[in-house]
CSV table of C-alpha atoms and ligand atoms in Angstrom, one decimal:
chain,number,residue,atom,x,y,z
A,11,UNK,CA,2.9,41.7,19.0
A,12,UNK,CA,1.1,38.5,18.2
A,13,UNK,CA,0.6,35.4,21.2
A,14,UNK,CA,0.1,32.1,20.9
A,15,UNK,CA,-3.9,31.3,21.4
A,16,UNK,CA,-4.4,30.2,25.0
A,17,UNK,CA,-4.2,26.9,23.6
A,18,UNK,CA,-7.3,24.9,25.6
A,19,UNK,CA,-5.5,22.7,27.6
A,20,UNK,CA,-8.2,20.1,27.1
A,21,UNK,CA,-7.7,19.8,22.9
A,22,UNK,CA,-3.5,19.4,23.7
A,23,UNK,CA,-4.4,16.7,26.0
A,24,UNK,CA,-6.7,14.8,23.8
A,25,UNK,CA,-3.7,15.4,20.7
A,26,UNK,CA,-1.2,13.9,22.8
A,27,UNK,CA,-3.0,11.2,23.9
A,28,UNK,CA,-4.1,10.4,20.5
A,29,UNK,CA,-0.9,10.2,19.0
A,30,UNK,CA,0.6,8.1,22.1
A,31,UNK,CA,-1.9,5.9,21.7
A,32,UNK,CA,-2.2,5.6,17.8
A,33,UNK,CA,-0.5,1.8,16.6
A,34,UNK,CA,0.5,3.4,13.5
A,35,UNK,CA,2.6,6.4,15.1
A,36,UNK,CA,5.8,4.4,13.7
A,37,UNK,CA,5.4,4.4,10.1
A,38,UNK,CA,6.3,8.3,10.2
A,39,UNK,CA,9.6,7.0,10.3
A,40,UNK,CA,8.7,5.6,6.4
A,41,UNK,CA,8.5,9.4,5.8
A,42,UNK,CA,11.4,12.2,5.6
A,43,UNK,CA,9.5,14.9,6.6
A,44,UNK,CA,11.6,18.2,6.9
A,45,UNK,CA,11.5,19.1,10.5
A,46,UNK,CA,9.4,22.1,11.9
A,47,UNK,CA,6.9,21.5,9.1
A,48,UNK,CA,3.8,20.7,10.0
A,49,UNK,CA,2.5,18.7,6.0
A,50,UNK,CA,-1.1,19.1,5.2
A,51,UNK,CA,-0.8,18.3,1.3
A,52,UNK,CA,0.0,15.1,1.6
A,53,UNK,CA,-3.2,14.9,-0.7
A,54,UNK,CA,-1.5,17.0,-3.6
A,55,UNK,CA,1.8,16.0,-3.4
A,56,UNK,CA,2.5,12.9,-0.9
A,57,UNK,CA,6.4,13.6,1.0
A,58,UNK,CA,9.3,11.9,0.4
A,59,UNK,CA,9.5,7.9,1.6
A,60,UNK,CA,12.3,7.4,3.3
A,61,UNK,CA,13.1,4.5,0.9
A,62,UNK,CA,13.6,6.4,-1.9
A,63,UNK,CA,16.4,7.7,-2.5
A,64,UNK,CA,18.4,4.7,-2.1
A,65,UNK,CA,16.3,2.9,-4.7
A,66,UNK,CA,16.5,5.6,-6.6
A,67,UNK,CA,20.4,5.6,-6.6
A,68,UNK,CA,20.4,2.2,-7.3
A,69,UNK,CA,18.4,2.3,-10.6
A,70,UNK,CA,20.9,5.0,-11.6
A,71,UNK,CA,24.0,4.1,-10.4
A,72,UNK,CA,23.8,0.5,-10.5
A,73,UNK,CA,20.8,-0.8,-13.2
A,74,UNK,CA,21.2,1.8,-15.6
A,75,UNK,CA,24.3,3.1,-14.9
A,76,UNK,CA,26.2,-0.6,-15.0
A,77,UNK,CA,22.8,-3.3,-16.2
A,78,UNK,CA,22.7,-1.0,-19.1
A,79,UNK,CA,20.3,-2.6,-21.3
A,80,UNK,CA,20.6,-6.0,-19.5
A,81,UNK,CA,18.5,-4.3,-16.7
A,82,UNK,CA,15.3,-4.6,-19.0
A,83,UNK,CA,15.7,-8.4,-18.0
A,84,UNK,CA,18.0,-8.6,-15.6
A,85,UNK,CA,16.6,-6.0,-12.9
A,86,UNK,CA,12.7,-6.6,-14.0
A,87,UNK,CA,12.0,-2.9,-16.1
A,88,UNK,CA,10.3,-4.9,-18.2
A,89,UNK,CA,7.9,-6.4,-16.3
A,90,UNK,CA,7.5,-2.9,-14.1
A,91,UNK,CA,4.4,-1.6,-15.1
A,92,UNK,CA,2.5,-5.1,-14.3
A,93,UNK,CA,4.4,-5.6,-11.2
A,94,UNK,CA,3.5,-2.2,-10.0
A,95,UNK,CA,-0.1,-2.4,-11.0
A,96,UNK,CA,-0.5,-5.5,-8.8
A,97,UNK,CA,1.1,-3.4,-5.5
A,98,UNK,CA,-1.4,-0.8,-6.4
A,99,UNK,CA,-3.8,-3.5,-7.1
A,100,UNK,CA,-3.1,-5.0,-3.4
A,101,UNK,CA,-4.6,-1.4,-2.3
A,102,UNK,CA,-7.4,-0.7,-4.0
A,103,UNK,CA,-9.4,-4.3,-3.7
A,104,UNK,CA,-8.0,-5.5,-7.3
A,105,UNK,CA,-6.9,-9.0,-7.9
A,106,UNK,CA,-3.5,-9.2,-9.2
A,107,UNK,CA,-3.6,-8.9,-13.5
A,108,UNK,CA,-5.9,-6.4,-13.7
A,109,UNK,CA,-3.7,-2.8,-12.8
A,110,UNK,CA,-1.0,-1.2,-15.3
A,111,UNK,CA,0.6,2.0,-13.6
A,112,UNK,CA,2.3,4.0,-16.1
A,113,UNK,CA,1.5,7.6,-17.9
A,114,UNK,CA,-0.5,9.8,-16.5
A,115,UNK,CA,-4.2,9.8,-14.5
A,116,UNK,CA,-5.1,12.3,-17.6
A,117,UNK,CA,-3.4,9.4,-20.1
A,118,UNK,CA,-5.5,6.8,-18.3
A,119,UNK,CA,-8.5,8.7,-18.1
A,120,UNK,CA,-8.6,9.0,-21.7
A,121,UNK,CA,-7.7,5.3,-22.2
A,122,UNK,CA,-10.6,4.4,-19.7
A,123,UNK,CA,-13.4,6.9,-21.0
A,124,UNK,CA,-12.5,5.4,-25.2
A,125,UNK,CA,-12.1,2.0,-23.8
A,126,UNK,CA,-15.5,2.1,-21.6
A,127,UNK,CA,-17.4,3.8,-24.4
A,128,UNK,CA,-16.5,1.3,-26.7
A,129,UNK,CA,-18.0,-1.4,-24.8
A,130,UNK,CA,-21.0,0.0,-24.7
A,131,UNK,CA,-21.1,0.7,-28.4
A,132,UNK,CA,-24.9,1.5,-28.4
A,133,UNK,CA,-25.4,3.8,-26.2
A,134,UNK,CA,-24.9,7.9,-26.7
A,135,UNK,CA,-24.6,9.3,-23.1
A,136,UNK,CA,-21.5,9.7,-21.2
A,137,UNK,CA,-21.9,11.3,-17.6
A,138,UNK,CA,-19.6,12.3,-15.5
A,139,UNK,CA,-19.7,15.0,-12.2
A,140,UNK,CA,-19.9,18.5,-12.6
A,141,UNK,CA,-17.9,19.2,-9.9
A,142,UNK,CA,-15.1,16.8,-11.7
A,143,UNK,CA,-11.5,17.9,-11.4
A,144,UNK,CA,-10.9,19.7,-14.3
A,145,UNK,CA,-8.9,17.0,-16.8
A,146,UNK,CA,-11.7,14.5,-15.7
A,147,UNK,CA,-14.1,17.1,-17.4
A,148,UNK,CA,-11.6,18.1,-20.0
A,149,UNK,CA,-11.4,13.9,-21.0
A,150,UNK,CA,-14.7,13.4,-20.9
A,151,UNK,CA,-15.2,16.5,-23.6
A,152,UNK,CA,-12.7,15.1,-25.6
A,153,UNK,CA,-13.8,11.2,-26.1
A,154,UNK,CA,-17.4,12.5,-26.7
A,155,UNK,CA,-16.2,15.0,-29.5
A,156,UNK,CA,-14.4,11.7,-30.7
A,157,UNK,CA,-16.7,9.2,-30.7
A,158,UNK,CA,-20.1,12.0,-31.3
A,159,UNK,CA,-20.9,10.9,-27.9
A,160,UNK,CA,-22.7,13.1,-25.2
A,161,UNK,CA,-21.7,14.3,-22.3
A,162,UNK,CA,-24.3,14.9,-19.5
A,163,UNK,CA,-23.1,16.7,-16.1
A,164,UNK,CA,-24.8,14.6,-13.0
A,165,UNK,CA,-23.6,15.5,-9.3
A,166,UNK,CA,-23.6,12.5,-8.0
A,167,UNK,CA,-26.7,12.9,-5.4
A,168,UNK,CA,-28.8,12.9,-8.6
A,169,UNK,CA,-27.4,10.0,-10.7
A,170,UNK,CA,-30.4,7.6,-9.0
A,171,UNK,CA,-33.0,10.3,-10.3
A,172,UNK,CA,-30.9,10.6,-13.9
A,173,UNK,CA,-30.5,6.6,-14.3
A,174,UNK,CA,-34.3,5.7,-13.9
A,175,UNK,CA,-35.0,8.5,-16.1
A,176,UNK,CA,-32.5,7.9,-19.4
A,177,UNK,CA,-30.2,5.2,-17.7
A,178,UNK,CA,-30.6,2.7,-21.1
A,179,UNK,CA,-28.5,5.4,-23.1
A,180,UNK,CA,-25.7,6.0,-20.6
A,181,UNK,CA,-22.4,3.9,-22.1
A,182,UNK,CA,-20.4,5.0,-19.0
A,183,UNK,CA,-20.5,6.9,-15.6
A,184,UNK,CA,-17.3,8.3,-14.6
A,185,UNK,CA,-16.8,9.9,-11.0
A,186,UNK,CA,-14.4,10.6,-8.3
A,187,UNK,CA,-15.3,9.1,-4.9
A,188,UNK,CA,-14.1,12.2,-3.0
A,189,UNK,CA,-15.0,15.5,-3.8
A,190,UNK,CA,-11.5,17.2,-4.2
A,191,UNK,CA,-12.1,20.6,-3.1
A,192,UNK,CA,-15.0,20.1,0.4
A,193,UNK,CA,-13.3,16.3,1.1
A,194,UNK,CA,-16.9,15.0,0.5
A,195,UNK,CA,-16.9,11.1,0.2
A,196,UNK,CA,-19.5,9.4,-2.2
A,197,UNK,CA,-20.7,6.3,-1.2
A,198,UNK,CA,-19.3,4.2,-4.4
A,199,UNK,CA,-20.8,0.8,-3.7
A,200,UNK,CA,-24.3,1.9,-4.0
A,201,UNK,CA,-23.2,4.5,-7.0
A,202,UNK,CA,-21.9,1.4,-8.9
A,203,UNK,CA,-25.0,-1.1,-8.2
A,204,UNK,CA,-27.1,1.7,-10.0
A,205,UNK,CA,-25.0,2.2,-12.7
A,206,UNK,CA,-25.0,-1.6,-13.3
A,207,UNK,CA,-28.6,-1.3,-12.6
A,208,UNK,CA,-28.7,0.9,-15.9
A,209,UNK,CA,-26.7,-1.6,-17.7
A,210,UNK,CA,-23.9,0.9,-18.1
A,211,UNK,CA,-20.4,1.0,-16.7
A,212,UNK,CA,-18.8,2.1,-13.9
A,213,UNK,CA,-15.2,4.4,-14.1
A,214,UNK,CA,-14.0,5.8,-10.8
A,215,UNK,CA,-11.0,8.1,-10.5
A,216,UNK,CA,-9.5,7.6,-7.4
A,217,UNK,CA,-6.5,10.0,-7.0
A,218,UNK,CA,-7.8,11.1,-3.6
A,219,UNK,CA,-9.2,7.8,-2.1
A,220,UNK,CA,-6.5,5.1,-3.5
A,221,UNK,CA,-4.1,4.8,-0.3
A,222,UNK,CA,-5.8,6.8,2.1
A,223,UNK,CA,-9.3,4.6,2.9
A,224,UNK,CA,-10.1,0.6,2.0
A,225,UNK,CA,-11.2,0.0,-1.4
A,226,UNK,CA,-12.7,-2.9,-2.7
A,227,UNK,CA,-13.0,-2.3,-6.5
A,228,UNK,CA,-13.7,-6.2,-7.6
A,229,UNK,CA,-15.7,-6.7,-4.6
A,230,UNK,CA,-18.2,-3.7,-5.7
A,231,UNK,CA,-17.5,-4.4,-9.1
A,232,UNK,CA,-16.0,-1.7,-10.6
A,233,UNK,CA,-15.6,-2.0,-14.2
A,234,UNK,CA,-12.6,1.1,-15.2
A,235,UNK,CA,-10.6,3.1,-12.5
A,236,UNK,CA,-7.9,5.4,-12.8
A,237,UNK,CA,-5.8,7.0,-10.4
A,238,UNK,CA,-2.3,9.2,-9.7
A,239,UNK,CA,0.6,7.9,-7.9
A,240,UNK,CA,2.1,10.9,-6.3
A,241,UNK,CA,-1.3,12.1,-4.2
A,242,UNK,CA,-1.6,9.5,-1.0
A,243,UNK,CA,0.8,7.2,-2.8
A,244,UNK,CA,3.5,9.5,-2.0
A,245,UNK,CA,5.4,8.2,-5.2
A,246,UNK,CA,7.1,11.9,-6.2
A,247,UNK,CA,6.2,14.5,-8.5
A,248,UNK,CA,4.5,13.3,-12.1
A,249,UNK,CA,4.9,9.9,-10.2
A,250,UNK,CA,3.5,7.2,-12.9
A,251,UNK,CA,-0.7,6.7,-12.5
A,252,UNK,CA,-2.4,4.3,-13.2
A,253,UNK,CA,-5.3,1.9,-15.0
A,254,UNK,CA,-8.0,-0.9,-13.3
A,255,UNK,CA,-10.2,-2.9,-16.2
A,256,UNK,CA,-12.4,-5.4,-14.1
A,257,UNK,CA,-11.0,-9.1,-15.6
A,258,UNK,CA,-14.7,-9.9,-17.2
A,259,UNK,CA,-13.7,-6.8,-19.7
A,260,UNK,CA,-10.2,-8.0,-21.1
A,261,UNK,CA,-11.5,-10.0,-23.9
A,262,UNK,CA,-12.8,-7.2,-25.0
A,263,UNK,CA,-10.9,-4.2,-24.0
A,264,UNK,CA,-9.7,-1.9,-27.4
A,265,UNK,CA,-7.4,0.8,-25.8
A,266,UNK,CA,-7.3,4.3,-28.0
A,267,UNK,CA,-3.6,4.6,-27.7
A,268,UNK,CA,-2.6,0.6,-29.0
A,269,UNK,CA,1.4,1.2,-28.5
A,270,UNK,CA,3.8,-1.6,-28.9
A,271,UNK,CA,4.4,-2.5,-25.6
A,272,UNK,CA,0.7,-3.5,-25.2
A,273,UNK,CA,1.1,-5.9,-28.5
A,274,UNK,CA,0.9,-9.4,-27.8
A,275,UNK,CA,4.2,-10.3,-29.2
A,276,UNK,CA,6.1,-7.1,-29.0
A,277,UNK,CA,9.6,-8.1,-30.1
A,278,UNK,CA,8.2,-9.9,-32.9
A,279,UNK,CA,7.6,-6.5,-34.6
A,280,UNK,CA,4.9,-7.0,-36.7
A,281,UNK,CA,3.0,-5.2,-39.5
A,282,UNK,CA,-0.1,-4.8,-37.3
A,283,UNK,CA,-1.5,-4.3,-33.8
A,284,UNK,CA,-2.5,-7.8,-31.7
A,285,UNK,CA,-3.6,-6.6,-28.4
A,286,UNK,CA,-2.0,-8.8,-25.8
A,287,UNK,CA,-4.4,-11.0,-22.6
A,288,UNK,CA,-5.3,-9.3,-20.3
A,289,UNK,CA,-4.3,-6.4,-19.0
A,290,UNK,CA,-0.9,-5.9,-20.5
A,291,UNK,CA,-2.7,-4.6,-23.6
A,292,UNK,CA,-3.2,-1.0,-22.0
A,293,UNK,CA,0.3,-0.7,-22.3
A,294,UNK,CA,1.3,2.1,-24.8
A,295,UNK,CA,5.2,2.5,-24.9
A,296,UNK,CA,8.5,2.4,-22.9
A,297,UNK,CA,7.9,2.6,-19.3
A,298,UNK,CA,9.2,5.7,-17.1
A,299,UNK,CA,11.6,3.1,-15.5
A,300,UNK,CA,12.8,5.6,-13.0
A,301,UNK,CA,10.0,7.0,-11.9
A,302,UNK,CA,8.2,3.4,-11.6
A,303,UNK,CA,10.9,2.6,-9.8
A,304,UNK,CA,10.6,5.0,-7.5
A,305,UNK,CA,7.2,4.9,-6.5
A,306,UNK,CA,7.6,0.9,-6.7
A,307,UNK,CA,10.3,1.9,-3.0
A,308,UNK,CA,7.4,4.3,-2.1
A,309,UNK,CA,5.1,1.8,-2.1
A,310,UNK,CA,6.8,0.3,0.2
A,311,UNK,CA,5.3,2.7,3.3
A,312,UNK,CA,2.5,0.6,3.2
A,313,UNK,CA,4.0,-2.9,3.8
A,314,UNK,CA,2.8,-5.0,6.4
A,315,UNK,CA,0.0,-1.7,6.8
A,316,UNK,CA,-4.0,-2.8,7.1
A,317,UNK,CA,-6.0,0.4,5.3
A,318,UNK,CA,-8.7,-0.3,7.9
A,319,UNK,CA,-6.6,0.8,10.0
A,320,UNK,CA,-5.2,3.7,7.9
A,321,UNK,CA,-9.0,4.6,7.6
A,322,UNK,CA,-9.5,4.7,11.6
A,323,UNK,CA,-7.2,6.9,12.2
A,324,UNK,CA,-7.7,9.1,9.2
A,325,UNK,CA,-11.0,9.6,10.7
A,326,UNK,CA,-9.6,10.2,14.1
A,327,UNK,CA,-7.7,12.9,12.2
A,328,UNK,CA,-10.1,14.7,10.1
A,329,UNK,CA,-12.1,14.5,13.3
A,330,UNK,CA,-10.3,15.9,16.0
A,331,UNK,CA,-9.3,18.8,13.3
A,332,UNK,CA,-12.9,19.7,13.1
A,333,UNK,CA,-13.5,19.5,17.2
A,334,UNK,CA,-10.3,22.3,16.9
A,335,UNK,CA,-11.9,24.0,14.1
A,336,UNK,CA,-14.8,24.3,16.5
A,337,UNK,CA,-13.2,25.7,19.0
A,338,UNK,CA,-10.7,27.8,18.0
A,339,UNK,CA,-11.7,29.1,14.4
A,340,UNK,CA,-15.5,29.2,13.7
A,341,UNK,CA,-15.7,31.9,16.1
A,342,UNK,CA,-13.3,33.6,13.9
A,343,UNK,CA,-15.7,33.2,10.6
A,344,UNK,CA,-14.8,30.1,9.5
A,345,UNK,CA,-17.1,27.3,8.2
A,346,UNK,CA,-16.3,23.7,7.8
A,347,UNK,CA,-17.5,22.4,4.5
A,348,UNK,CA,-16.2,18.9,5.1
A,349,UNK,CA,-19.1,16.4,6.3
A,350,UNK,CA,-19.3,15.6,10.3
A,351,UNK,CA,-20.7,12.3,9.3
A,352,UNK,CA,-17.6,9.9,9.3
A,353,UNK,CA,-19.1,7.4,6.9
A,354,UNK,CA,-19.4,10.8,4.4
A,355,UNK,CA,-15.8,12.4,5.4
A,356,UNK,CA,-12.6,11.3,3.2
A,357,UNK,CA,-9.2,12.3,4.3
A,358,UNK,CA,-9.2,16.1,4.5
A,359,UNK,CA,-11.0,18.5,5.8
A,360,UNK,CA,-12.0,22.3,3.8
A,361,UNK,CA,-12.8,25.3,6.1
A,362,UNK,CA,-14.5,28.0,3.6
A,363,UNK,CA,-13.6,31.7,4.8
A,364,UNK,CA,-13.3,35.0,2.2
A,365,UNK,CA,-9.6,34.8,2.9
A,366,UNK,CA,-8.5,31.8,1.7
A,367,UNK,CA,-5.5,32.4,0.0
A,368,UNK,CA,-4.0,35.2,2.2
A,369,UNK,CA,-4.6,32.6,5.3
A,370,UNK,CA,-2.7,29.6,3.3
A,371,UNK,CA,0.1,31.6,2.7
A,372,UNK,CA,0.8,33.3,5.6
A,373,UNK,CA,0.3,29.7,7.3
A,374,UNK,CA,3.2,28.4,5.0
A,375,UNK,CA,5.2,31.1,6.5
A,376,UNK,CA,5.0,29.6,10.0
A,377,UNK,CA,6.0,25.9,8.5
A,378,UNK,CA,2.3,25.0,7.8
A,379,UNK,CA,1.7,23.5,4.3
A,380,UNK,CA,-1.9,23.4,3.2
A,381,UNK,CA,-3.2,24.9,0.2
A,382,UNK,CA,-6.5,26.4,-1.0
A,383,UNK,CA,-9.1,26.3,-3.9
A,384,UNK,CA,-10.5,29.7,-5.0
A,385,UNK,CA,-12.0,31.4,-3.9
A,386,UNK,CA,-12.5,30.9,-0.5
A,387,UNK,CA,-11.2,27.0,0.3
A,388,UNK,CA,-8.9,26.0,2.7
A,389,UNK,CA,-7.4,22.3,2.1
A,390,UNK,CA,-6.4,20.4,5.0
A,391,UNK,CA,-5.3,16.9,4.0
A,392,UNK,CA,-4.1,14.6,6.3
A,393,UNK,CA,-2.3,10.8,5.9
A,394,UNK,CA,-2.3,8.7,8.4
A,395,UNK,CA,0.9,7.0,7.7
A,396,UNK,CA,2.5,10.5,8.9
A,397,UNK,CA,-0.1,12.8,10.3
A,398,UNK,CA,0.0,13.4,13.8
A,399,UNK,CA,-3.3,14.9,15.7
A,400,UNK,CA,-0.4,17.3,17.7
A,401,UNK,CA,-0.3,18.5,13.6
A,402,UNK,CA,-3.5,19.5,13.5
A,403,UNK,CA,-3.9,21.3,16.8
A,404,UNK,CA,-0.1,23.2,16.1
A,405,UNK,CA,-2.2,24.3,12.0
A,406,UNK,CA,-5.5,25.3,13.7
A,407,UNK,CA,-3.6,27.7,16.5
A,408,UNK,CA,-1.5,29.2,13.8
A,409,UNK,CA,-4.7,29.7,11.5
A,410,UNK,CA,-6.6,31.3,14.7
A,411,UNK,CA,-3.3,33.3,15.7
A,412,UNK,CA,-3.3,34.4,12.3
A,413,UNK,CA,-7.0,35.7,12.0
A,414,UNK,CA,-7.8,37.0,15.6
A,415,UNK,CA,-4.4,39.4,14.9
A,416,UNK,CA,-5.3,39.9,11.3
A,417,UNK,CA,-1.3,39.2,10.8
A,418,UNK,CA,-2.2,38.1,7.0
A,419,UNK,CA,-2.6,39.9,3.5
A,420,UNK,CA,-5.9,39.4,2.9
A,421,UNK,CA,-5.9,40.2,-1.1
A,422,UNK,CA,-1.9,38.4,-2.0
A,423,UNK,CA,-1.5,37.9,-5.4
A,424,UNK,CA,-2.4,34.3,-7.0
A,425,UNK,CA,1.2,33.2,-7.1
A,426,UNK,CA,2.3,30.1,-9.5
A,427,UNK,CA,0.7,26.8,-9.9
A,428,UNK,CA,-1.9,25.4,-7.1
A,429,UNK,CA,-2.3,21.6,-7.9
B,26,PLP,C1,-5.0,14.7,-9.1
B,26,PLP,C2,-6.1,14.5,-9.7
B,26,PLP,C3,-5.8,14.7,-11.5
B,26,PLP,C4,-4.5,14.3,-11.7
B,26,PLP,O1,-4.2,14.0,-13.8
B,26,PLP,P1,-2.7,14.2,-13.8
B,26,PLP,O2,-2.8,14.1,-15.3
B,26,PLP,O3,-1.8,13.7,-12.8
B,26,PLP,O4,-2.5,15.9,-13.8
B,26,PLP,C5,-6.7,13.5,-11.9
B,26,PLP,N1,-7.9,13.5,-11.9
B,26,PLP,C6,-8.2,14.0,-10.3
B,26,PLP,C7,-10.2,13.7,-9.8
B,26,PLP,C8,-7.9,14.3,-9.4
B,26,PLP,O5,-7.6,14.3,-8.1
């Protein structure tokens, strides 16, 4: 028989206090979270925002069902990629007219890497992080293959040293500000400055950062950025991604997929391609309106929200979970791998334990949804728009009890996709 661990009263009291003092607490009502579930996977698939079902119903029944083809004009479908791009732009520190929403992160990465290489034609090196998300690594290889470039894999910590030696040969450096395994946060500003010092371009993948913390792509001089719509932006499974290109690059920007919707005059049906002015030239084909408008509705969860407050609460949440882990989990063989230094911590906590897979499965059976990265990392994503300190204490307590009582399968079969 398992008994609840004697919840350290101190942690319980602190969770209650922090949650009752939380100015963002009312935002949780902007999400339709199932009761009895502690959802710590919002960094992988954001939960359903309350505004989405009615918006989708309107898009399907009224705009499509009744408005039919007229909705391209009457309901703003044609402009949706740029309009929603600007809404995302506001969350990443981009002035309007530099961000387009659509396609997947993978497609946008190919576009961004190839366009960056085109902007620095005399430089043969493409630098990426050996620990980068797989699709980022594969697409760097693919673009290098198409353009006869060489990929160098340089961890962010080694970049300044690498650039000092070979920076003059680098076209583009492609990194994420967040290590998706450990939750470590890198210094985007300093790394971007180092890249520019070498005359190269900085491409940032913001999948684990957009909506999770304040970003300042314009102010720090980022050249290009991509990110997905379904993690902290909660736009739904497979939500459209986004591409940001700094305005100063627009005149020379050439994209590898010059589709008709990025044409200067798409309805002229001209024989040859002529790019539209501005970021509109990064459009490719007919946009996925249902997904785009679901994402647009999801983004209203950020209305009136200051991302500095989101960051402050996120750090409070991750800091509290690290404290819970210290009390309840490290004595049982868990090791935190997320940096304790708040300046180096994004919006997740990762713990190492050899039975990560079995523990995450057992946690799910208790209604605590987290995820794992093989072989031994348990990931707990927090989203300040809906996560509570009590959620994290509940997760730590369940994990404590399951581990103490060995109430899990230490080697379960690998199941389904873990994204
Ligand atoms: C989630 C994620 C992706 C996902 O790419 P998709 O094309 O949406 O599958 C890419 N890169 C990073 C860094 C991610 O975190």
